[in-house]
PDB file of C-alpha atoms in Angstrom:
ATOM      1  CA  UNK A   1      77.224 113.127 113.641  1.00 57.00           C
ATOM      2  CA  UNK A   2      78.956 109.981 114.752  1.00 62.00           C
ATOM      3  CA  UNK A   3      82.717 110.193 114.781  1.00 82.00           C
ATOM      4  CA  UNK A   4      85.520 107.829 115.622  1.00 90.00           C
ATOM      5  CA  UNK A   5      88.771 109.475 116.621  1.00 94.00           C
ATOM      6  CA  UNK A   6      91.947 107.469 116.386  1.00 95.00           C
ATOM      7  CA  UNK A   7      95.150 108.307 118.162  1.00 95.00           C
ATOM      8  CA  UNK A   8      97.943 108.640 117.536  1.00 96.00           C
ATOM      9  CA  UNK A   9      97.673 109.470 113.850  1.00 94.00           C
ATOM     10  CA  UNK A  10     101.261 108.379 113.285  1.00 95.00           C
ATOM     11  CA  UNK A  11     103.643 106.211 115.287  1.00 96.00           C
ATOM     12  CA  UNK A  12     107.192 105.171 114.463  1.00 97.00           C
ATOM     13  CA  UNK A  13     108.939 102.867 116.923  1.00 96.00           C
ATOM     14  CA  UNK A  14     111.758 100.357 117.087  1.00 97.00           C
ATOM     15  CA  UNK A  15     111.282  96.639 116.683  1.00 97.00           C
ATOM     16  CA  UNK A  16     110.584  94.975 120.008  1.00 97.00           C
ATOM     17  CA  UNK A  17     108.735  97.880 121.608  1.00 97.00           C
ATOM     18  CA  UNK A  18     105.124  97.796 122.731  1.00 97.00           C
ATOM     19  CA  UNK A  19     102.454 100.202 121.561  1.00 97.00           C
ATOM     20  CA  UNK A  20      98.792 101.027 121.987  1.00 97.00           C
ATOM     21  CA  UNK A  21      96.436 102.607 119.474  1.00 97.00           C
ATOM     22  CA  UNK A  22      93.163 104.140 120.596  1.00 97.00           C
ATOM     23  CA  UNK A  23      89.780 104.562 118.973  1.00 97.00           C
ATOM     24  CA  UNK A  24      87.333 106.840 120.795  1.00 95.00           C
ATOM     25  CA  UNK A  25      83.824 108.081 120.277  1.00 93.00           C
ATOM     26  CA  UNK A  26      80.968 109.699 122.144  1.00 91.00           C
ATOM     27  CA  UNK A  27      78.604 107.268 120.393  1.00 89.00           C
ATOM     28  CA  UNK A  28      77.727 103.715 121.331  1.00 91.00           C
ATOM     29  CA  UNK A  29      78.468 101.034 118.771  1.00 90.00           C
ATOM     30  CA  UNK A  30      76.920  97.592 118.463  1.00 88.00           C
ATOM     31  CA  UNK A  31      80.252  96.322 117.217  1.00 89.00           C
ATOM     32  CA  UNK A  32      83.663  97.646 116.396  1.00 92.00           C
ATOM     33  CA  UNK A  33      86.143  96.313 113.916  1.00 93.00           C
ATOM     34  CA  UNK A  34      89.867  96.743 113.481  1.00 96.00           C
ATOM     35  CA  UNK A  35      91.455  96.563 110.055  1.00 95.00           C
ATOM     36  CA  UNK A  36      95.011  96.734 108.797  1.00 95.00           C
ATOM     37  CA  UNK A  37      95.720  98.220 105.411  1.00 94.00           C
ATOM     38  CA  UNK A  38      98.955  98.095 103.453  1.00 91.00           C
ATOM     39  CA  UNK A  39      99.817 100.630 100.738  1.00 85.00           C
ATOM     40  CA  UNK A  40      97.877 100.021  97.537  1.00 83.00           C
ATOM     41  CA  UNK A  41      95.647  97.382  99.104  1.00 88.00           C
ATOM     42  CA  UNK A  42      92.205  97.286 100.658  1.00 90.00           C
ATOM     43  CA  UNK A  43      91.658  97.029 104.430  1.00 92.00           C
ATOM     44  CA  UNK A  44      91.915  93.534 105.865  1.00 92.00           C
ATOM     45  CA  UNK A  45      89.767  92.680 108.859  1.00 91.00           C
ATOM     46  CA  UNK A  46      91.729  91.777 112.002  1.00 95.00           C
ATOM     47  CA  UNK A  47      88.991  91.407 114.600  1.00 94.00           C
ATOM     48  CA  UNK A  48      85.428  92.308 115.521  1.00 92.00           C
ATOM     49  CA  UNK A  49      84.473  93.085 119.114  1.00 94.00           C
ATOM     50  CA  UNK A  50      80.852  93.071 120.150  1.00 91.00           C
ATOM     51  CA  UNK A  51      80.485  92.870 123.921  1.00 93.00           C
ATOM     52  CA  UNK A  52      81.379  95.715 126.281  1.00 94.00           C
ATOM     53  CA  UNK A  53      84.625  94.902 128.073  1.00 95.00           C
ATOM     54  CA  UNK A  54      85.483  92.185 125.571  1.00 96.00           C
ATOM     55  CA  UNK A  55      89.152  91.365 125.045  1.00 97.00           C
ATOM     56  CA  UNK A  56      90.385  89.447 122.016  1.00 96.00           C
ATOM     57  CA  UNK A  57      93.904  88.320 121.281  1.00 96.00           C
ATOM     58  CA  UNK A  58      95.443  87.670 117.919  1.00 94.00           C
ATOM     59  CA  UNK A  59      99.022  86.481 118.524  1.00 95.00           C
ATOM     60  CA  UNK A  60     100.847  89.638 119.722  1.00 97.00           C
ATOM     61  CA  UNK A  61      97.812  91.873 119.170  1.00 97.00           C
ATOM     62  CA  UNK A  62      95.298  92.476 121.972  1.00 97.00           C
ATOM     63  CA  UNK A  63      92.018  94.231 121.227  1.00 97.00           C
ATOM     64  CA  UNK A  64      89.716  95.615 123.885  1.00 97.00           C
ATOM     65  CA  UNK A  65      86.199  97.036 123.607  1.00 96.00           C
ATOM     66  CA  UNK A  66      85.287  99.584 126.269  1.00 96.00           C
ATOM     67  CA  UNK A  67      82.661  98.703 128.846  1.00 95.00           C
ATOM     68  CA  UNK A  68      80.308 101.324 127.418  1.00 95.00           C
ATOM     69  CA  UNK A  69      81.040 100.220 123.821  1.00 93.00           C
ATOM     70  CA  UNK A  70      82.203 103.735 122.900  1.00 94.00           C
ATOM     71  CA  UNK A  71      85.908 103.105 122.611  1.00 95.00           C
ATOM     72  CA  UNK A  72      88.452 100.464 121.785  1.00 97.00           C
ATOM     73  CA  UNK A  73      92.167  99.908 121.936  1.00 97.00           C
ATOM     74  CA  UNK A  74      94.706  97.828 120.079  1.00 98.00           C
ATOM     75  CA  UNK A  75      97.872  96.842 121.909  1.00 98.00           C
ATOM     76  CA  UNK A  76     100.815  95.296 120.102  1.00 97.00           C
ATOM     77  CA  UNK A  77     103.486  93.529 122.112  1.00 97.00           C
ATOM     78  CA  UNK A  78     107.049  93.278 120.834  1.00 97.00           C
ATOM     79  CA  UNK A  79     106.280  94.990 117.538  1.00 97.00           C
ATOM     80  CA  UNK A  80     107.893  93.617 114.402  1.00 96.00           C
ATOM     81  CA  UNK A  81     108.542  95.248 111.004  1.00 95.00           C
ATOM     82  CA  UNK A  82     105.760  93.094 109.563  1.00 94.00           C
ATOM     83  CA  UNK A  83     103.287  94.995 111.761  1.00 96.00           C
ATOM     84  CA  UNK A  84     103.889  98.135 109.707  1.00 95.00           C
ATOM     85  CA  UNK A  85     100.716  99.463 108.116  1.00 95.00           C
ATOM     86  CA  UNK A  86      97.658 101.660 108.515  1.00 95.00           C
ATOM     87  CA  UNK A  87      95.413 100.497 111.350  1.00 97.00           C
ATOM     88  CA  UNK A  88      91.779 101.507 111.001  1.00 96.00           C
ATOM     89  CA  UNK A  89      88.903 101.135 113.408  1.00 96.00           C
ATOM     90  CA  UNK A  90      85.307 101.099 112.209  1.00 93.00           C
ATOM     91  CA  UNK A  91      82.152 101.021 114.286  1.00 90.00           C
ATOM     92  CA  UNK A  92      78.646  99.916 113.490  1.00 85.00           C
ATOM     93  CA  UNK A  93      75.768 101.611 115.294  1.00 73.00           C
ATOM     94  CA  UNK A  94      72.642  99.528 115.834  1.00 61.00           C
ATOM     95  CA  UNK A  95      71.018  98.088 112.718  1.00 59.00           C
ATOM     96  CA  UNK A  96      72.471 100.732 110.445  1.00 57.00           C
ATOM     97  CA  UNK A  97      74.580  98.993 107.823  1.00 67.00           C
ATOM     98  CA  UNK A  98      77.023 101.884 107.590  1.00 74.00           C
ATOM     99  CA  UNK A  99      80.410 101.646 109.196  1.00 83.00           C
ATOM    100  CA  UNK A 100      81.762 104.766 110.877  1.00 87.00           C
ATOM    101  CA  UNK A 101      85.481 104.910 110.194  1.00 90.00           C
ATOM    102  CA  UNK A 102      88.381 106.412 112.057  1.00 92.00           C
ATOM    103  CA  UNK A 103      91.074 108.213 110.062  1.00 92.00           C
ATOM    104  CA  UNK A 104      93.618 105.538 110.895  1.00 94.00           C
ATOM    105  CA  UNK A 105      96.933 105.201 112.677  1.00 96.00           C
ATOM    106  CA  UNK A 106      99.951 104.887 110.444  1.00 95.00           C
ATOM    107  CA  UNK A 107     102.383 102.556 112.192  1.00 96.00           C
ATOM    108  CA  UNK A 108     106.018 102.099 111.192  1.00 96.00           C
ATOM    109  CA  UNK A 109     108.185  99.529 112.950  1.00 96.00           C
ATOM    110  CA  UNK A 110     111.863 100.085 112.322  1.00 96.00           C
ATOM    111  CA  UNK A 111     114.189  97.058 112.373  1.00 94.00           C
TER     112      UNK A 111
ATOM    113  CA  UNK B   1      90.159  83.207  94.850  1.00 53.00           C
ATOM    114  CA  UNK B   2      86.750  83.698  96.437  1.00 72.00           C
ATOM    115  CA  UNK B   3      87.365  87.181  97.844  1.00 91.00           C
ATOM    116  CA  UNK B   4      86.152  90.549  96.577  1.00 95.00           C
ATOM    117  CA  UNK B   5      87.831  91.458  93.320  1.00 96.00           C
ATOM    118  CA  UNK B   6      88.096  94.859  91.696  1.00 97.00           C
ATOM    119  CA  UNK B   7      89.124  95.830  88.210  1.00 97.00           C
ATOM    120  CA  UNK B   8      91.180  97.646  87.162  1.00 97.00           C
ATOM    121  CA  UNK B   9      93.691  97.996  89.987  1.00 95.00           C
ATOM    122  CA  UNK B  10      94.980 101.255  88.618  1.00 96.00           C
ATOM    123  CA  UNK B  11      93.467 103.801  86.239  1.00 97.00           C
ATOM    124  CA  UNK B  12      95.103 106.939  84.920  1.00 97.00           C
ATOM    125  CA  UNK B  13      92.859 109.283  83.000  1.00 97.00           C
ATOM    126  CA  UNK B  14      92.745 112.840  81.790  1.00 97.00           C
ATOM    127  CA  UNK B  15      90.444 115.395  83.337  1.00 97.00           C
ATOM    128  CA  UNK B  16      87.041 115.358  81.668  1.00 97.00           C
ATOM    129  CA  UNK B  17      87.111 111.695  80.680  1.00 97.00           C
ATOM    130  CA  UNK B  18      84.649 109.089  81.950  1.00 98.00           C
ATOM    131  CA  UNK B  19      85.856 106.046  83.866  1.00 98.00           C
ATOM    132  CA  UNK B  20      84.139 102.856  84.994  1.00 98.00           C
ATOM    133  CA  UNK B  21      85.250 100.453  87.699  1.00 98.00           C
ATOM    134  CA  UNK B  22      83.992  96.947  88.351  1.00 98.00           C
ATOM    135  CA  UNK B  23      83.561  95.030  91.604  1.00 98.00           C
ATOM    136  CA  UNK B  24      82.827  91.328  91.962  1.00 97.00           C
ATOM    137  CA  UNK B  25      81.722  90.587  95.523  1.00 96.00           C
ATOM    138  CA  UNK B  26      81.978  87.328  97.413  1.00 94.00           C
ATOM    139  CA  UNK B  27      79.431  85.143  95.660  1.00 91.00           C
ATOM    140  CA  UNK B  28      76.939  84.577  98.478  1.00 88.00           C
ATOM    141  CA  UNK B  29      77.050  88.175  99.739  1.00 92.00           C
ATOM    142  CA  UNK B  30      73.921  90.187  98.990  1.00 91.00           C
ATOM    143  CA  UNK B  31      75.235  93.547 100.204  1.00 92.00           C
ATOM    144  CA  UNK B  32      77.775  95.569  98.259  1.00 94.00           C
ATOM    145  CA  UNK B  33      79.373  98.865  99.244  1.00 94.00           C
ATOM    146  CA  UNK B  34      81.495 101.448  97.479  1.00 95.00           C
ATOM    147  CA  UNK B  35      83.932 103.652  99.388  1.00 94.00           C
ATOM    148  CA  UNK B  36      86.474 106.286  98.451  1.00 94.00           C
ATOM    149  CA  UNK B  37      89.717 106.677 100.344  1.00 93.00           C
ATOM    150  CA  UNK B  38      92.276 109.442 100.080  1.00 91.00           C
ATOM    151  CA  UNK B  39      95.801 109.214 101.391  1.00 84.00           C
ATOM    152  CA  UNK B  40      96.039 109.087 105.162  1.00 79.00           C
ATOM    153  CA  UNK B  41      92.286 108.893 105.683  1.00 86.00           C
ATOM    154  CA  UNK B  42      89.791 106.183 106.460  1.00 88.00           C
ATOM    155  CA  UNK B  43      87.333 105.027 103.799  1.00 91.00           C
ATOM    156  CA  UNK B  44      84.458 107.390 102.994  1.00 89.00           C
ATOM    157  CA  UNK B  45      81.090 105.785 102.236  1.00 88.00           C
ATOM    158  CA  UNK B  46      79.733 106.404  98.737  1.00 92.00           C
ATOM    159  CA  UNK B  47      76.834 104.034  98.161  1.00 92.00           C
ATOM    160  CA  UNK B  48      75.361 100.679  99.103  1.00 89.00           C
ATOM    161  CA  UNK B  49      73.317  97.933  97.417  1.00 93.00           C
ATOM    162  CA  UNK B  50      71.255  95.124  98.799  1.00 91.00           C
ATOM    163  CA  UNK B  51      70.906  92.684  95.920  1.00 92.00           C
ATOM    164  CA  UNK B  52      70.209  94.874  92.873  1.00 92.00           C
ATOM    165  CA  UNK B  53      68.623  97.745  94.803  1.00 92.00           C
ATOM    166  CA  UNK B  54      70.693 100.837  95.539  1.00 91.00           C
ATOM    167  CA  UNK B  55      69.470 101.686  99.026  1.00 88.00           C
ATOM    168  CA  UNK B  56      71.659 104.573 100.033  1.00 85.00           C
ATOM    169  CA  UNK B  57      73.825 107.164  98.368  1.00 86.00           C
ATOM    170  CA  UNK B  58      76.070 109.562 100.226  1.00 86.00           C
ATOM    171  CA  UNK B  59      75.090 113.222 100.070  1.00 81.00           C
ATOM    172  CA  UNK B  60      78.743 113.862  99.351  1.00 75.00           C
ATOM    173  CA  UNK B  61      78.439 112.006  96.060  1.00 81.00           C
ATOM    174  CA  UNK B  62      78.049 114.338  93.115  1.00 85.00           C
ATOM    175  CA  UNK B  63      75.740 113.666  90.171  1.00 91.00           C
ATOM    176  CA  UNK B  64      78.799 112.715  88.128  1.00 95.00           C
ATOM    177  CA  UNK B  65      78.967 109.456  90.074  1.00 95.00           C
ATOM    178  CA  UNK B  66      76.641 106.569  89.330  1.00 95.00           C
ATOM    179  CA  UNK B  67      76.659 102.966  90.446  1.00 96.00           C
ATOM    180  CA  UNK B  68      74.752  99.935  89.272  1.00 95.00           C
ATOM    181  CA  UNK B  69      74.321  96.342  90.305  1.00 96.00           C
ATOM    182  CA  UNK B  70      71.960  95.090  87.599  1.00 91.00           C
ATOM    183  CA  UNK B  71      71.750  91.418  88.489  1.00 88.00           C
ATOM    184  CA  UNK B  72      72.568  91.628  92.148  1.00 86.00           C
ATOM    185  CA  UNK B  73      76.018  90.221  91.590  1.00 91.00           C
ATOM    186  CA  UNK B  74      78.822  92.430  90.245  1.00 96.00           C
ATOM    187  CA  UNK B  75      78.640  96.206  90.440  1.00 97.00           C
ATOM    188  CA  UNK B  76      80.030  99.080  88.408  1.00 97.00           C
ATOM    189  CA  UNK B  77      80.915 102.588  89.524  1.00 97.00           C
ATOM    190  CA  UNK B  78      81.096 105.232  86.808  1.00 97.00           C
ATOM    191  CA  UNK B  79      82.539 108.684  87.174  1.00 97.00           C
ATOM    192  CA  UNK B  80      81.670 111.107  84.396  1.00 97.00           C
ATOM    193  CA  UNK B  81      83.717 114.180  83.478  1.00 97.00           C
ATOM    194  CA  UNK B  82      86.443 113.308  85.943  1.00 97.00           C
ATOM    195  CA  UNK B  83      88.109 116.059  87.958  1.00 96.00           C
ATOM    196  CA  UNK B  84      91.488 116.084  89.656  1.00 95.00           C
ATOM    197  CA  UNK B  85      89.711 115.944  93.008  1.00 94.00           C
ATOM    198  CA  UNK B  86      88.345 112.524  92.066  1.00 96.00           C
ATOM    199  CA  UNK B  87      91.841 111.065  92.386  1.00 96.00           C
ATOM    200  CA  UNK B  88      91.607 108.497  95.179  1.00 95.00           C
ATOM    201  CA  UNK B  89      91.421 104.797  95.943  1.00 95.00           C
ATOM    202  CA  UNK B  90      87.953 103.413  95.247  1.00 97.00           C
ATOM    203  CA  UNK B  91      87.174 100.447  97.470  1.00 96.00           C
ATOM    204  CA  UNK B  92      84.414  97.886  97.163  1.00 96.00           C
ATOM    205  CA  UNK B  93      83.240  95.708 100.025  1.00 94.00           C
ATOM    206  CA  UNK B  94      80.609  93.024 100.408  1.00 93.00           C
ATOM    207  CA  UNK B  95      78.766  91.407 103.274  1.00 90.00           C
ATOM    208  CA  UNK B  96      75.834  89.228 104.154  1.00 87.00           C
ATOM    209  CA  UNK B  97      72.669  91.064 105.160  1.00 78.00           C
ATOM    210  CA  UNK B  98      72.534  91.285 108.932  1.00 73.00           C
ATOM    211  CA  UNK B  99      76.244  90.646 109.351  1.00 73.00           C
ATOM    212  CA  UNK B 100      78.513  93.398 110.619  1.00 69.00           C
ATOM    213  CA  UNK B 101      81.622  92.258 108.797  1.00 82.00           C
ATOM    214  CA  UNK B 102      82.463  93.785 105.428  1.00 87.00           C
ATOM    215  CA  UNK B 103      85.134  92.220 103.266  1.00 90.00           C
ATOM    216  CA  UNK B 104      87.119  94.552 101.079  1.00 93.00           C
ATOM    217  CA  UNK B 105      88.651  94.273  97.669  1.00 94.00           C
ATOM    218  CA  UNK B 106      92.130  95.571  96.895  1.00 93.00           C
ATOM    219  CA  UNK B 107      90.692  98.760  95.411  1.00 95.00           C
ATOM    220  CA  UNK B 108      91.057 100.717  92.209  1.00 97.00           C
ATOM    221  CA  UNK B 109      93.484 103.601  92.395  1.00 96.00           C
ATOM    222  CA  UNK B 110      92.351 106.461  90.153  1.00 97.00           C
ATOM    223  CA  UNK B 111      94.690 109.226  89.080  1.00 97.00           C
ATOM    224  CA  UNK B 112      93.159 112.135  87.180  1.00 97.00           C
ATOM    225  CA  UNK B 113      95.740 114.238  85.365  1.00 95.00           C
TER     226      UNK B 113
END
């Protein structure tokens, strides 16, 4: 069974602090996606990483795909209250259409 | 709006009633997915269509659940004889065949009383 474990499950920090969220698996993924979801809404895609070791930046968010394509991290610099939400990672293995989802990291940024 | 749309956004029903949800995918997308999400968890795969063909159905999905995509465009998800455990957010996503990226609708939140 393929699993994606996200950590931490919950994080509450002050505005301006930095944070890192992790997504780990023992399985290899052909791609990995990060989503952000706000209460009562569907997940919104932030980024897709495909190549081992790949780093992508989206303003203050930096996403990294592990060299072995088994893990990924999301780093937020100088967090702002608008970053509050549920961050989900989802991996796709080979040609299988199914996404394997992590349980999410609930992030709260306090002003 | 050319995104994935779901209707209704919220549904409150009594235990034992049937409910039906609708999903309109992005127009050129031939793949459509249904997921269920409970509070604090990631989405759980329910079923998947390519065009009008239902190609996969989760083993976790009971016989009370049925989904259709008759013309390969919109899809419906019906839950018969609802139970309190069916209370969740039901998400629909669509994608192009061969593309990894799935685009999600805002979901239908079901509350079974």
